XYZ file of N, CA, C and O in Angstrom:
516
model
N -6.249 -30.379 14.842
C -5.775 -29.465 13.364
C -6.991 -28.492 13.275
O -8.179 -28.530 13.200
N -5.726 -27.224 13.360
C -7.048 -25.966 12.993
C -6.901 -25.551 11.885
O -5.942 -25.513 10.959
N -7.944 -25.092 11.395
C -7.670 -24.467 9.862
C -7.951 -23.189 10.047
O -8.326 -22.101 10.847
N -6.841 -22.235 8.700
C -6.753 -21.136 8.582
C -7.650 -20.592 7.881
O -8.767 -20.906 7.620
N -8.325 -19.200 9.003
C -9.488 -18.358 8.016
C -9.257 -17.923 6.350
O -8.225 -18.315 6.368
N -10.264 -18.109 5.759
C -9.822 -17.482 4.300
C -9.518 -16.093 4.192
O -9.574 -15.718 5.224
N -8.498 -15.859 3.686
C -7.965 -13.945 3.507
C -8.788 -12.943 3.248
O -10.039 -13.532 2.649
N -8.476 -12.455 4.265
C -9.773 -11.079 4.103
C -9.703 -11.008 1.961
O -8.782 -10.887 1.620
N -10.674 -10.329 1.959
C -10.993 -9.447 0.598
C -9.572 -7.780 0.561
O -9.017 -8.297 -0.645
N -9.324 -7.584 1.635
C -8.491 -6.686 1.722
C -6.680 -7.269 1.324
O -6.365 -7.132 0.601
N -6.556 -8.552 1.682
C -5.287 -9.392 1.630
C -5.245 -9.878 0.186
O -4.279 -9.882 -0.246
N -6.440 -10.407 -0.446
C -6.241 -11.197 -1.764
C -6.597 -9.440 -2.722
O -5.844 -9.960 -3.740
N -6.328 -8.499 -2.545
C -5.844 -7.453 -3.463
C -4.465 -7.160 -2.704
O -3.938 -6.636 -4.263
N -4.240 -7.195 -1.750
C -2.819 -7.010 -2.032
C -2.257 -7.941 -2.436
O -0.717 -7.864 -3.129
N -2.363 -9.450 -2.316
C -1.547 -10.303 -2.926
C -1.691 -10.312 -4.579
O -0.631 -10.706 -5.723
N -2.458 -9.786 -4.790
C -3.002 -9.801 -6.549
C -2.227 -8.930 -6.868
O -1.449 -9.510 -7.863
N -1.900 -7.326 -6.585
C -1.057 -6.513 -7.056
C 0.898 -6.870 -6.475
O 0.965 -7.237 -7.760
N 0.947 -8.351 -6.075
C 2.156 -8.735 -5.980
C 2.387 -9.523 -7.094
O 3.479 -9.292 -7.575
N 1.433 -10.296 -7.010
C 1.502 -11.452 -8.354
C 1.321 -10.680 -9.797
O 2.256 -11.210 -10.915
N 1.063 -9.712 -9.888
C 0.707 -8.824 -11.108
C 1.828 -7.960 -11.808
O 2.541 -7.475 -12.443
N 2.841 -7.711 -10.419
C 3.700 -6.155 -10.369
C 5.220 -7.345 -10.383
O 5.527 -7.128 -9.144
N 6.087 -7.442 -11.390
C 7.048 -7.630 -10.703
C 8.102 -6.937 -9.773
O 8.554 -5.692 -9.947
N 8.936 -7.588 -8.770
C 9.286 -6.914 -7.741
C 8.700 -7.096 -6.221
O 9.717 -6.445 -5.657
N 7.476 -6.650 -6.467
C 6.926 -6.598 -5.276
C 6.822 -7.116 -4.579
O 6.576 -8.720 -4.740
N 7.667 -7.279 -3.175
C 7.707 -8.267 -2.116
C 6.840 -8.519 -0.977
O 6.379 -9.454 -0.357
N 6.365 -7.228 -0.303
C 5.316 -6.760 0.793
C 4.735 -5.848 0.523
O 4.471 -4.628 -0.423
N 3.433 -6.053 0.920
C 2.766 -4.444 1.036
C 2.301 -4.600 2.737
O 1.749 -5.223 3.532
N 1.147 -3.255 3.031
C 0.862 -3.166 4.062
C -0.283 -1.940 3.953
O -0.224 -0.874 3.054
N -1.272 -2.608 4.496
C -2.766 -0.959 4.474
C -3.260 -0.885 5.527
O -3.070 -1.378 6.604
N -2.993 0.462 5.865
C -2.988 1.195 7.115
C -3.878 2.112 7.468
O -4.630 2.665 5.713
N -4.422 2.895 8.207
C -5.449 4.059 8.585
C -4.567 5.368 8.342
O -3.090 5.039 8.198
N -5.191 6.141 7.766
C -4.410 7.390 7.927
C -3.270 8.110 8.872
O -2.752 8.314 8.509
N -3.957 7.405 10.052
C -3.006 7.814 11.277
C -2.215 6.963 11.293
O -1.841 6.592 12.651
N -2.135 5.538 10.949
C -1.312 4.800 11.021
C -0.933 3.362 11.925
O -0.175 3.053 12.034
N -2.554 3.104 11.936
C -3.095 1.946 12.317
C -3.091 0.694 11.084
O -4.039 1.216 10.454
N -2.398 -0.322 11.078
C -2.466 -1.190 10.350
C -3.872 -1.920 10.444
O -4.851 -2.240 11.108
N -4.191 -2.166 8.865
C -5.660 -2.622 8.535
C -5.388 -4.195 8.294
O -5.743 -4.949 9.107
N -4.339 -4.268 7.154
C -3.992 -5.761 6.882
C -2.792 -5.779 6.190
O -2.013 -4.644 5.765
N -2.286 -6.957 5.833
C -0.755 -7.023 5.295
C -0.371 -8.179 4.713
O -0.992 -9.167 5.001
N 0.473 -8.190 3.786
C 1.031 -9.212 3.103
C 1.994 -8.940 3.113
O 2.968 -8.832 2.354
N 2.735 -9.380 4.312
C 4.323 -9.148 4.541
C 4.826 -10.562 5.272
O 3.862 -11.289 5.914
N 6.032 -10.680 5.269
C 6.513 -11.999 6.014
C 8.222 -11.175 7.163
O 8.275 -11.943 7.941
N 8.723 -10.491 6.403
C 9.681 -9.866 7.093
C 9.919 -8.249 7.722
O 11.176 -8.293 7.847
N 8.717 -7.874 7.713
C 8.330 -6.368 8.475
C 7.445 -6.339 9.436
O 7.160 -7.502 9.719
N 7.832 -5.678 10.380
C 6.998 -5.353 11.257
C 5.836 -4.410 10.922
O 6.019 -3.147 10.490
N 4.745 -4.977 10.593
C 3.583 -4.410 9.977
C 3.348 -3.258 10.310
O 2.791 -2.146 9.786
N 3.020 -3.358 11.513
C 2.507 -2.013 12.222
C 3.398 -0.898 12.637
O 3.339 -0.028 12.289
N 4.469 -1.212 12.622
C 5.815 0.047 12.206
C 5.548 0.195 11.026
O 5.841 1.748 10.542
N 5.625 -0.463 9.907
C 5.520 -0.153 8.436
C 4.087 1.061 8.792
O 4.690 1.843 7.848
N 2.821 0.868 9.102
C 2.135 1.439 9.353
C 1.977 2.739 9.564
O 1.539 3.915 8.750
N 2.763 2.369 10.993
C 2.976 3.545 11.793
C 3.954 4.819 10.710
O 3.586 6.485 10.807
N 5.440 4.601 10.020
C 6.086 4.882 9.522
C 5.480 5.893 8.195
O 5.829 6.844 7.803
N 4.212 4.732 7.752
C 3.781 5.219 6.327
C 2.699 6.576 6.573
O 2.957 7.658 5.686
N 2.234 6.895 7.959
C 1.169 7.645 7.738
C 2.507 9.228 8.168
O 2.195 10.237 7.681
N 3.284 9.033 8.686
C 4.467 10.092 8.866
C 5.127 10.431 7.721
O 4.726 11.606 7.138
N 5.445 9.410 6.743
C 5.350 9.777 5.648
C 5.121 10.803 4.669
O 5.586 11.174 3.761
N 3.763 10.110 4.524
C 2.698 10.690 3.363
C 2.431 12.323 3.890
O 2.189 13.280 3.508
N 2.398 12.200 5.139
C 2.049 13.586 5.615
C 3.248 14.359 5.674
O 2.996 15.473 5.549
N 4.683 14.401 5.625
C 5.227 14.695 5.233
C 5.573 15.342 3.950
O 5.982 16.360 3.410
N 5.372 14.464 3.248
C 5.310 14.512 1.161
C 4.211 15.277 0.839
O 4.689 16.400 0.511
N 2.983 15.126 1.864
C 1.721 16.329 1.625
C 2.113 18.037 1.799
O 1.881 18.615 1.113
N 3.000 17.830 2.768
C 3.698 19.075 3.580
C 4.140 19.713 2.133
O 4.435 20.533 2.247
N 5.142 18.837 1.865
C 6.397 19.252 0.313
C 5.333 19.452 -0.580
O 6.169 20.726 -0.911
N 4.410 18.788 -0.885
C 4.305 19.383 -2.173
C 3.428 20.640 -2.152
O 3.100 21.381 -3.261
N 2.383 21.027 -0.943
C 1.759 21.686 -0.051
C 2.863 23.022 -0.742
O 2.424 24.248 -1.331
N 3.735 22.888 0.223
C 5.031 24.158 -0.002
C 5.040 24.520 -0.894
O 5.753 25.507 -1.466
N 5.484 23.559 -1.867
C 6.031 24.014 -3.762
C 4.735 24.291 -4.450
O 5.420 24.415 -5.513
N 3.773 23.574 -3.849
C 2.690 24.304 -5.204
C 2.665 23.757 -6.494
O 2.306 24.239 -7.237
N 2.692 22.102 -6.485
C 2.950 21.222 -6.861
C 1.267 20.574 -6.771
O 1.958 19.262 -8.193
N 0.735 20.703 -6.348
C -0.719 19.737 -6.715
C -0.313 19.047 -5.646
O 0.073 18.545 -4.926
N -1.584 18.369 -5.708
C -1.875 17.000 -4.727
C -1.150 16.208 -4.956
O -0.743 15.775 -6.063
N -0.597 15.729 -3.722
C 0.670 14.236 -3.694
C 0.225 13.420 -4.301
O -1.587 13.133 -3.903
N 0.121 12.641 -4.865
C 0.458 11.120 -5.469
C 0.476 9.996 -4.816
O 0.270 8.798 -4.479
N 2.007 9.931 -4.337
C 2.822 8.963 -4.172
C 4.167 9.619 -3.374
O 4.672 10.358 -4.068
N 4.678 8.416 -2.322
C 6.129 9.048 -1.579
C 6.952 7.597 -2.413
O 6.164 6.770 -1.792
N 7.979 8.188 -2.754
C 8.680 7.195 -3.536
C 10.157 7.023 -2.973
O 10.789 7.973 -2.976
N 10.382 5.918 -2.269
C 11.666 5.847 -1.214
C 13.076 4.861 -2.378
O 12.258 3.791 -2.308
N 13.669 5.232 -3.311
C 14.596 4.128 -3.636
C 16.275 4.030 -2.552
O 16.821 4.958 -2.773
N 15.854 3.129 -2.184
C 16.880 2.492 -1.132
C 18.177 1.779 -2.083
O 18.270 1.292 -3.644
N 19.357 1.294 -1.324
C 20.174 0.596 -1.673
C 20.225 -0.708 -2.920
O 20.477 -0.824 -3.263
N 18.722 -1.338 -1.819
C 18.704 -2.743 -2.550
C 16.790 -2.875 -2.941
O 16.273 -3.713 -2.244
N 16.266 -1.565 -2.624
C 14.845 -1.746 -3.661
C 14.198 -0.237 -2.584
O 14.846 0.831 -3.193
N 12.830 -0.747 -3.527
C 11.642 0.687 -2.794
C 10.788 0.979 -2.170
O 10.606 -0.321 -1.642
N 10.639 1.736 -1.707
C 9.110 2.085 -0.913
C 8.687 3.005 -0.883
O 8.729 4.241 -1.662
N 7.138 2.284 -1.587
C 6.326 3.460 -2.259
C 5.203 3.447 -0.932
O 4.565 2.575 -0.912
N 4.701 4.733 -0.447
C 3.732 4.964 0.057
C 2.413 5.924 -0.566
O 3.007 7.070 -0.792
N 1.480 5.727 -0.877
C 0.531 6.133 -1.367
C -1.311 6.038 -0.469
O -1.389 5.194 -0.008
N -1.913 7.392 -0.824
C -2.887 7.304 -0.675
C -4.264 6.406 -1.043
O -3.949 6.615 -2.277
N -5.088 6.024 -0.174
C -6.244 5.116 -0.445
C -7.143 6.284 0.031
O -7.961 5.880 0.841
N -7.584 6.983 -0.967
C -8.656 7.436 -0.674
C -7.976 8.662 0.465
O -6.990 8.690 0.706
N -9.143 9.288 1.552
C -8.541 9.972 2.728
C -8.281 9.470 3.961
O -7.893 10.056 4.848
N -8.774 7.805 3.970
C -8.519 7.947 4.943
C -7.857 6.684 5.596
O -7.560 5.397 6.462
N -7.193 5.805 3.823
C -5.852 4.802 4.189
C -4.759 4.941 3.426
O -4.880 6.020 2.738
N -4.436 4.470 3.813
C -2.645 4.235 3.394
C -1.895 2.929 2.300
O -2.411 1.547 3.402
N -1.540 2.742 1.407
C -0.725 1.564 0.764
C 0.078 1.727 1.254
O 0.647 2.603 0.236
N 1.273 0.904 1.101
C 3.054 0.646 1.068
C 3.446 -0.517 0.701
O 2.554 -1.797 0.780
N 4.137 -0.383 -0.310
C 4.602 -1.344 -0.985
C 5.877 -1.202 -0.877
O 6.675 -0.230 -1.271
N 6.695 -2.711 -0.774
C 8.071 -2.580 -0.497
C 8.515 -3.702 -1.715
O 7.751 -4.709 -1.852
N 10.033 -3.260 -2.633
C 10.148 -4.242 -4.010
C 11.172 -4.373 -3.789
O 12.076 -3.389 -2.937
N 12.112 -5.124 -4.391
C 13.500 -5.123 -4.582
C 13.875 -4.166 -5.173
O 13.070 -3.371 -5.889
N 15.747 -4.206 -5.871
C 15.738 -3.475 -6.605
C 15.358 -3.744 -8.178
O 15.477 -2.490 -8.719
N 14.473 -4.898 -8.555
C 13.697 -5.109 -9.515
C 12.596 -4.548 -9.645
O 11.524 -5.089 -10.320
N 11.948 -4.046 -9.016
C 10.509 -3.619 -8.846
C 10.186 -2.841 -10.227
O 11.000 -1.470 -10.747
N 9.096 -3.574 -10.787
C 8.901 -2.798 -12.248
C 7.643 -1.833 -11.791
O 6.756 -2.031 -11.850
N 8.495 0.041 -11.860
C 8.234 1.069 -11.519
C 6.962 1.136 -12.556
O 5.693 1.406 -12.307
N 7.229 0.970 -13.961
C 5.967 1.615 -15.341
C 4.865 0.682 -14.518
O 3.762 0.990 -14.745
N 5.189 -0.685 -14.831
C 4.180 -1.776 -14.446
C 3.123 -1.501 -12.916
O 1.931 -1.132 -12.900
N 4.031 -1.141 -11.563
C 3.294 -0.504 -10.784
C 2.373 0.630 -11.205
O 1.282 0.619 -10.411
N 2.820 1.648 -11.622
C 2.149 3.108 -11.567
C 1.224 2.810 -12.502
O 0.200 3.085 -12.646
N 1.059 1.759 -14.141
C -0.243 1.675 -13.930
C -1.082 0.592 -13.521
O -2.490 1.059 -13.835
N -0.548 -0.426 -12.584
C -1.947 -1.520 -12.211
C -2.036 -0.614 -10.886
O -3.325 -1.091 -9.939
N -1.161 0.446 -10.349
C -2.036 0.838 -8.791
C -3.227 1.335 -8.396
O -3.593 1.348 -7.728
N -3.332 2.228 -9.983
C -4.631 3.043 -9.935
C -6.203 2.346 -9.274
O -6.532 2.211 -8.541
N -5.945 1.151 -10.331
C -6.695 0.099 -10.051
C -7.465 -0.336 -8.710
O -7.843 -1.034 -8.146
N -5.913 -1.017 -8.315
C -5.522 -1.430 -7.251
C -6.162 -0.575 -5.634
O -6.740 -0.790 -4.876
N -5.879 0.796 -6.054
C -6.382 1.593 -4.980
C -7.672 1.863 -4.909
O -8.627 1.614 -3.696
N -8.230 1.723 -6.042
C -9.921 2.040 -6.593
C -10.218 0.748 -5.620
O -11.627 0.228 -4.808
N -9.818 -0.282 -5.800
C -10.492 -1.754 -5.059
C -10.395 -1.381 -3.651
O -11.157 -1.950 -3.095
N -9.607 -0.917 -3.051
C -9.652 -1.168 -1.657
C -10.114 -0.094 -1.540
O -11.167 -0.485 -0.424
N -10.418 0.504 -2.262
C -11.379 1.923 -1.266
C -12.698 1.059 -1.287
O -13.234 1.635 -0.788
N -13.084 0.658 -2.609
C -14.275 0.360 -2.414
C -14.392 -1.106 -1.647
O -15.722 -1.101 -0.626
N -13.501 -1.918 -0.874
C -13.623 -3.195 -0.225
C -13.928 -1.904 1.448
O -14.057 -2.695 2.028
N -12.816 -1.142 1.567
C -12.786 -0.748 2.787
C -14.134 0.355 3.109
O -14.838 0.473 4.115
N -14.910 0.747 1.893
C -16.469 1.445 1.980
C -17.433 0.516 2.232
O -18.146 0.911 3.398
N -17.005 -0.698 1.892
C -17.724 -1.814 1.802
C -18.402 -2.299 3.120
O -18.856 -2.571 3.717
N -17.140 -2.624 3.845
C -16.518 -3.208 5.152
C -17.212 -1.682 6.345
O -17.688 -2.295 7.218
N -17.217 -0.766 5.987
C -17.341 0.483 6.679
C -19.225 0.336 7.364
O -19.594 0.305 7.830
N -19.330 0.126 5.833
C -20.805 -0.175 5.480
C -21.651 -0.913 6.528
O -22.906 -1.286 6.513
N -20.631 -2.235 6.360
C -21.380 -3.026 6.943
C -21.605 -3.596 8.643
O -20.555 -2.895 9.425
């Protein structure tokens, strides 16, 4: 019988966000260039989501720059039966959150800044070691 290793602090942060915001079903943390770091998902291919998130945020940043509306905060895709939100975690990482049609967007907007800060601190600590 093999024991599963304990979840990483990064995975715990993603799980905590899912627990605090109604409608979040999955999340992926990746590098800004699209490489998977960790995920809290079970029905998507996290490596593909990581790569697509990098492309999505890149296009969003270019659009914000062209429109002259300031720095991009997040890209939100409202789909037929859910939402996908991609946001920067500092300059070197991305958080992609997937939710159902009932995703509580106001709760996500309240909770996400603290989550991004926690992820930034955890990533910085990981790099320092």
